[in-house]
CSV table of C-alpha atoms in Angstrom, one decimal:
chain,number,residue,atom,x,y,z
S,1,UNK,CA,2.6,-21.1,14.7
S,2,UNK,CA,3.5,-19.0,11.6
S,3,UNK,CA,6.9,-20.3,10.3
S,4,UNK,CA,9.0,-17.2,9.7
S,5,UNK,CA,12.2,-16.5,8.4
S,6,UNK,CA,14.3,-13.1,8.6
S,7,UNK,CA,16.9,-12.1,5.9
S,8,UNK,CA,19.0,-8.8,7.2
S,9,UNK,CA,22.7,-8.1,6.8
S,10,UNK,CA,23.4,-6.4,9.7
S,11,UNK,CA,23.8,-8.8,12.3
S,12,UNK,CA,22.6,-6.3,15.4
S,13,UNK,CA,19.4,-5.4,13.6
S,14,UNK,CA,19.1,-9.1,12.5
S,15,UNK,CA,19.2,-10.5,15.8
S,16,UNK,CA,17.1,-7.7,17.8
S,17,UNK,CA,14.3,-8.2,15.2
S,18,UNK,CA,14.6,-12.3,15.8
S,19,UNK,CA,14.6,-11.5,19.7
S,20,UNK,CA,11.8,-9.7,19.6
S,21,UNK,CA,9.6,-12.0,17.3
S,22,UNK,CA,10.8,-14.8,19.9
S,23,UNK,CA,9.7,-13.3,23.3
S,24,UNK,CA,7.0,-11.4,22.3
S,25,UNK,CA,5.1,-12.8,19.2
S,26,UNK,CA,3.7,-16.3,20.9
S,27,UNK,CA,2.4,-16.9,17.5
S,28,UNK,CA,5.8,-16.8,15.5
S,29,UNK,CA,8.4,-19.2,14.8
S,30,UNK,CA,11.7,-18.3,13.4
S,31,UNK,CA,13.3,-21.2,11.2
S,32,UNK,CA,16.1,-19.4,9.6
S,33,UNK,CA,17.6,-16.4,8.8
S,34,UNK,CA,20.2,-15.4,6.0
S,35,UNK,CA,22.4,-12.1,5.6
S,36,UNK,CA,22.6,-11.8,1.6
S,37,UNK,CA,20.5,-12.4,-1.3
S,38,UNK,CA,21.8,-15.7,-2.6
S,39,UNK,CA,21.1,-17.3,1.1
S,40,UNK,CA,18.0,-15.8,1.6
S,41,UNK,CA,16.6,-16.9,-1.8
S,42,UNK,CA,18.1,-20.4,-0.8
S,43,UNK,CA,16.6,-19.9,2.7
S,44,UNK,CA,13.3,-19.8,1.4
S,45,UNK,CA,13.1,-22.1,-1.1
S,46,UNK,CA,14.5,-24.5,1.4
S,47,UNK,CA,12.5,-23.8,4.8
S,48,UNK,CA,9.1,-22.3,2.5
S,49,UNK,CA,8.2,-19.9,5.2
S,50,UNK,CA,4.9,-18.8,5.9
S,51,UNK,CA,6.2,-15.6,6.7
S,52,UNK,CA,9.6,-13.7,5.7
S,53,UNK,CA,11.4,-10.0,6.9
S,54,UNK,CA,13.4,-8.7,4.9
S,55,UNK,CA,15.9,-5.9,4.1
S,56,UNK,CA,15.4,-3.8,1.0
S,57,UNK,CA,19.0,-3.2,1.0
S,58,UNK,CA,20.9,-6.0,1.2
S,59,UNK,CA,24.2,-7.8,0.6
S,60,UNK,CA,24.9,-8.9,-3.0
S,61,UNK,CA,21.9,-6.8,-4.4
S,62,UNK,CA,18.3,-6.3,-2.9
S,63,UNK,CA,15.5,-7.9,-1.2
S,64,UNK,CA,14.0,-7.4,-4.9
S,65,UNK,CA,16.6,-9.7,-6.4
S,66,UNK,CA,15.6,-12.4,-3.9
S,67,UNK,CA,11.6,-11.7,-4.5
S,68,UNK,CA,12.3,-12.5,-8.4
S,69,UNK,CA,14.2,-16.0,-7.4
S,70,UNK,CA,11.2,-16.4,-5.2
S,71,UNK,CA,8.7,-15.5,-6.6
S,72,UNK,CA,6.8,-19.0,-7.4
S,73,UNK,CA,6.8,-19.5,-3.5
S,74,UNK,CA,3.8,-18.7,-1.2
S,75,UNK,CA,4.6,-16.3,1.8
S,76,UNK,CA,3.3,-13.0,3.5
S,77,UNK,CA,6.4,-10.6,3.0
S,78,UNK,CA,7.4,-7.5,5.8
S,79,UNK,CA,9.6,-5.5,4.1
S,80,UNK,CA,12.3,-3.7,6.5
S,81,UNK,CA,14.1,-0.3,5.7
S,82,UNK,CA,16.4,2.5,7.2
S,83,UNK,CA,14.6,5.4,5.1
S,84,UNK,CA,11.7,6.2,3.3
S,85,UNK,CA,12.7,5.9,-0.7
S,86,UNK,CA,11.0,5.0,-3.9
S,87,UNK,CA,10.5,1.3,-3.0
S,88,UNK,CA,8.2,2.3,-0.1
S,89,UNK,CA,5.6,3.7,-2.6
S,90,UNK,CA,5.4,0.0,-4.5
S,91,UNK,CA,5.1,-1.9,-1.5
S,92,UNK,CA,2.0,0.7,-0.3
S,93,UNK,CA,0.2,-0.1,-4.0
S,94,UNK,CA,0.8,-3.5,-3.6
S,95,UNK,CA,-0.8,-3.1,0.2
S,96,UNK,CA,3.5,-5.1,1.7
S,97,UNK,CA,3.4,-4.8,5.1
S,98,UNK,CA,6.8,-2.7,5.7
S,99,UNK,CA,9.1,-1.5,9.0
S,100,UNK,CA,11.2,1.4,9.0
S,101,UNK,CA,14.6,1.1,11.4
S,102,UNK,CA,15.1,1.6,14.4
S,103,UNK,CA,12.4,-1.5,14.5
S,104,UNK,CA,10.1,-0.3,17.5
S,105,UNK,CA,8.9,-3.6,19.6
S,106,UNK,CA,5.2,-2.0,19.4
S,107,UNK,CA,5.0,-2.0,15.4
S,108,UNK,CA,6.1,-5.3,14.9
S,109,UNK,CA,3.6,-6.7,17.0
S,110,UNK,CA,0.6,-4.2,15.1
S,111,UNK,CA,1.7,-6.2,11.8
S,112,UNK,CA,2.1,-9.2,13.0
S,113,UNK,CA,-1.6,-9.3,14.8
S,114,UNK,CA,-2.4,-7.9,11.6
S,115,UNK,CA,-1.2,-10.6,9.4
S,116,UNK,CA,-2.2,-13.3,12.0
S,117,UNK,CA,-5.8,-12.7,11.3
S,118,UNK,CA,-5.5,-13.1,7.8
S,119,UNK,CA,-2.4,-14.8,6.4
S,120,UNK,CA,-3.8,-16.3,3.5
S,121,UNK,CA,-4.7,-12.9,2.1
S,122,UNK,CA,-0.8,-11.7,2.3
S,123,UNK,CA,0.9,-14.5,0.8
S,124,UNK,CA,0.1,-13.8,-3.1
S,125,UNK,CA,1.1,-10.7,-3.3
S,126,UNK,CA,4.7,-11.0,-4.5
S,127,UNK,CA,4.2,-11.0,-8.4
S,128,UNK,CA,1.6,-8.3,-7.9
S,129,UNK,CA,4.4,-6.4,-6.5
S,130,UNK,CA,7.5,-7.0,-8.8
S,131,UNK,CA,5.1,-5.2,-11.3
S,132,UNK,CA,4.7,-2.4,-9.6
S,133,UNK,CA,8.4,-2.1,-9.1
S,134,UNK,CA,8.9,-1.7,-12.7
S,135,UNK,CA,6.4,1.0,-13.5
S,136,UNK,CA,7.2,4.5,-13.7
S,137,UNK,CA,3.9,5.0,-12.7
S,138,UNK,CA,1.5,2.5,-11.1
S,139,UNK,CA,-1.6,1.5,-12.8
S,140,UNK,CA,-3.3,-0.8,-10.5
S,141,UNK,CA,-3.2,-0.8,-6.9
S,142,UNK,CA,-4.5,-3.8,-4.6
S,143,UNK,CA,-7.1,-3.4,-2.2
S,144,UNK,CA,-8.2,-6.1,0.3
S,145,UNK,CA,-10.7,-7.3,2.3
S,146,UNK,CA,-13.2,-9.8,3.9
S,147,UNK,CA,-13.8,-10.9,0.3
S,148,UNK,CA,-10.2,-11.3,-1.0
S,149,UNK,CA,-8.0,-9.5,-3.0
S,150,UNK,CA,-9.5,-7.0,-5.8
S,151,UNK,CA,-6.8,-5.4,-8.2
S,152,UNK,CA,-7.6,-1.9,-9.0
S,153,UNK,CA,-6.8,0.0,-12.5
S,154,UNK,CA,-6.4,3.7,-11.4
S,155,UNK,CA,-7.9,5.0,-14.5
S,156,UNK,CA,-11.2,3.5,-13.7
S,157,UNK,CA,-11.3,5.1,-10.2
S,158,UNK,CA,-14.1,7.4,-9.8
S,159,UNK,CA,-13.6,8.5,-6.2
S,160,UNK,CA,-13.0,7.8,-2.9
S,161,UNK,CA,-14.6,9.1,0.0
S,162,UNK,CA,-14.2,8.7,3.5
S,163,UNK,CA,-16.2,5.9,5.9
S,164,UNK,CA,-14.7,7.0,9.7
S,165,UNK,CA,-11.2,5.4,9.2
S,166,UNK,CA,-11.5,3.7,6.0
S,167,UNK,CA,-11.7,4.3,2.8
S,168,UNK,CA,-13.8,3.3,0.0
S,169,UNK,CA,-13.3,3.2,-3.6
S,170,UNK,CA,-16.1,4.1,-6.3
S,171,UNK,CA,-15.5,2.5,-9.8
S,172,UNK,CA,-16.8,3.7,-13.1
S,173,UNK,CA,-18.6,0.1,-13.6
S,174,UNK,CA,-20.4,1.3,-9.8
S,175,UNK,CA,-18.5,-1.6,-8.0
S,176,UNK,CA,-17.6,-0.2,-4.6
S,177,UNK,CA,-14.5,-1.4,-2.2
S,178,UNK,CA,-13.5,-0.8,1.3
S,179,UNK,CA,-10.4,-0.5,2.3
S,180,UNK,CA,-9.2,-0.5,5.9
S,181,UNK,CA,-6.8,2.4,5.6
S,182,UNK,CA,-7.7,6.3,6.3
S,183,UNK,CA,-8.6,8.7,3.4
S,184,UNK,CA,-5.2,10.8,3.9
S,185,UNK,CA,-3.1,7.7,3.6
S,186,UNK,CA,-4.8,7.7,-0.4
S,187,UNK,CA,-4.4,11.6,-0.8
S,188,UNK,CA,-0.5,11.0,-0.2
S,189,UNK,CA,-0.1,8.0,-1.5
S,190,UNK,CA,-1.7,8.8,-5.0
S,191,UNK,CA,-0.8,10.9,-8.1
S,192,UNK,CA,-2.0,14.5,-7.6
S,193,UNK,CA,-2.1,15.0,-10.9
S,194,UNK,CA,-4.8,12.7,-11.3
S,195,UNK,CA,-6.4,13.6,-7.6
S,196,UNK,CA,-7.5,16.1,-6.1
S,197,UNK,CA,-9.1,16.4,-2.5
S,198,UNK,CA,-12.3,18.4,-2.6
S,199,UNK,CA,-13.6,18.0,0.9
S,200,UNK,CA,-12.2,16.4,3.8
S,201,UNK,CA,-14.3,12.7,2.5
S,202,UNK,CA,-13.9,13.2,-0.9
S,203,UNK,CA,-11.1,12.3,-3.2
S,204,UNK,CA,-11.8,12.5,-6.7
S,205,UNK,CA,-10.2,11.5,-10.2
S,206,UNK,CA,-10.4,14.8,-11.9
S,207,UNK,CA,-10.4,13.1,-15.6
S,208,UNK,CA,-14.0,12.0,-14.2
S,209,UNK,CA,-15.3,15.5,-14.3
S,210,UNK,CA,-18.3,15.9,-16.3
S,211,UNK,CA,-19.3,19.4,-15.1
S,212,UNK,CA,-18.6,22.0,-12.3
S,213,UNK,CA,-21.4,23.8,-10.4
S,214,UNK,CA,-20.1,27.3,-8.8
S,215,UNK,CA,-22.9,28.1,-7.0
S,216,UNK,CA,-23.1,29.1,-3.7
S,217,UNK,CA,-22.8,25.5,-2.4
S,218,UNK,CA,-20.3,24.5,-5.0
S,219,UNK,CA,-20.8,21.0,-6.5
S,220,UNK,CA,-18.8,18.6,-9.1
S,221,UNK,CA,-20.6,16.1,-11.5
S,222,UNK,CA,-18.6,13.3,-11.4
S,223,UNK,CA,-19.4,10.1,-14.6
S,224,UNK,CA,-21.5,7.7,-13.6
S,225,UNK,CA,-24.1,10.2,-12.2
S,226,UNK,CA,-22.1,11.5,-8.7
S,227,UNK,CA,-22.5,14.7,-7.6
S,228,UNK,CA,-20.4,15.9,-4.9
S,229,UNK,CA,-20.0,19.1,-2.5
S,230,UNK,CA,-16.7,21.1,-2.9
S,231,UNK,CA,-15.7,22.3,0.3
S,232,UNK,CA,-15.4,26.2,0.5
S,233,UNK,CA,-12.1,26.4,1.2
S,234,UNK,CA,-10.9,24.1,-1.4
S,235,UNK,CA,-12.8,25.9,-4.0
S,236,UNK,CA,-10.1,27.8,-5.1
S,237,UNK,CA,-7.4,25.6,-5.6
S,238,UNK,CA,-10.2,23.3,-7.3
S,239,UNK,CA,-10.5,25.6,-10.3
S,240,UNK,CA,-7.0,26.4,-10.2
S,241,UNK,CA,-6.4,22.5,-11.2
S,242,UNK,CA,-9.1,22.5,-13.2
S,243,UNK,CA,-8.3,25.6,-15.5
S,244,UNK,CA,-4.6,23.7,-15.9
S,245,UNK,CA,-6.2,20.5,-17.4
S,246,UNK,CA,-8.5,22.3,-19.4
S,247,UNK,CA,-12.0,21.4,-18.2
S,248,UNK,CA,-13.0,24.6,-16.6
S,249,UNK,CA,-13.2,27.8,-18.7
């Protein structure tokens, strides 16, 4: 059983989310709850959870405040939200699992098979995270898989391209990483000032450029010896971005 507590201030979202977990997650069991940040950071340091929900936006401050009190404990974190915001973008580079309200019975139990399979691999994520939270602009992102957890500096990202419904990222040093989530979930989730989507499987850092054939069957050199087919209908908008930083002529 995974020893999970669930820290939400409103008290009918608080209890349908414990109901649930109850009679449908055999593999869950709730110790404690809490409705504002000084409980819930008392709450965990007191039960030390394996597993924890929480509300970005709760009473006394937010589920950030009680992360920082925390933050020496060991636990796999679900973060729960009414709206998409800025937050949501932190807890997808740190690879948080996170529910967006109304909670819908059929997503808690995706995360939580998810997580069950695995647990070890979510619970040291937390200082990774309250990093990310304080940068204007990520710099790493984590990645993880049957190896562990690999943290990734974005500046040293050659490309990702597309392997059915993951993804996998290709390193300057050559290292290569999969990463169980689609190619599109990347292209929206990083800067597209720094990527741009050349085909439908290829997402490139365009600081990696080295040179740009036009050619019938358009091609990109990428560092590190890549070479890569632009697809014909992104061809335009590929120079475009490239005229603007300066590479193309």
């Amino acid at each position: 059983m995974i020893r999970t507590v669930v820290i939400e201030d409103e008290h009918n979202s608080r209890e349908l989310l414990i109901n649930m977990l109850n009679q449908y997650c055999d593999n869950i069991e709730v110790v404690g709850e809490a409705d504002n940040v000084k409980l819930g950071a008392e709450l965990i340091k007191t039960m030390k959870p394996e597993l924890v929900f929480m509300d970005i936006e709760i009473r006394g401050g937010t589920g950030f405040d009680i992360l920082e009190e925390v933050k020496h404990c060991k636990f796999a974190l679900i973060f729960l939200t009414g709206y998409e915001q800025y937050a949501i973008k932190a807890i997808k580079y740190a690879a948080i699992g996170y529910l967006l309200k109304p909670i819908e019975l059929n997503e808690i139990k995706k995360v939580v098979d998810e997580l069950s399979l695995s647990l070890n691999l979510y619970q040291n994520r937390i200082s990774f995270f309250l990093d990310i939270v304080k940068e204007d602009s990520p710099s790493k992102i984590l990645l993880c898989d049957s190896r562990g957890q690999h943290v990734i500096y974005i500046s040293e990202i050659t490309f990702l391209t597309s392997d059915g419904n993951y993804t996998k990222f290709v390193l300057d040093s050559g290292n290569i990483y999969v990463s169980s989530y689609p190619l599109k979930y990347y292209h929206n989730l990083l800067s597209p000032k720094v990527f741009f989507r050349i085909h439908k499987s290829y997402l490139i850092n365009i600081n990696k450029v080295i040179k740009y054939d036009k050619g019938r069957m358009s091609k990109v050199f990428l560092k590190g010896d890549h070479v890569l087919n632009i697809a014909t209908r992104r061809k335009a908008d590929f120079v475009k971005v490239f005229k603007e930083h300066k590479i193309l002529s």
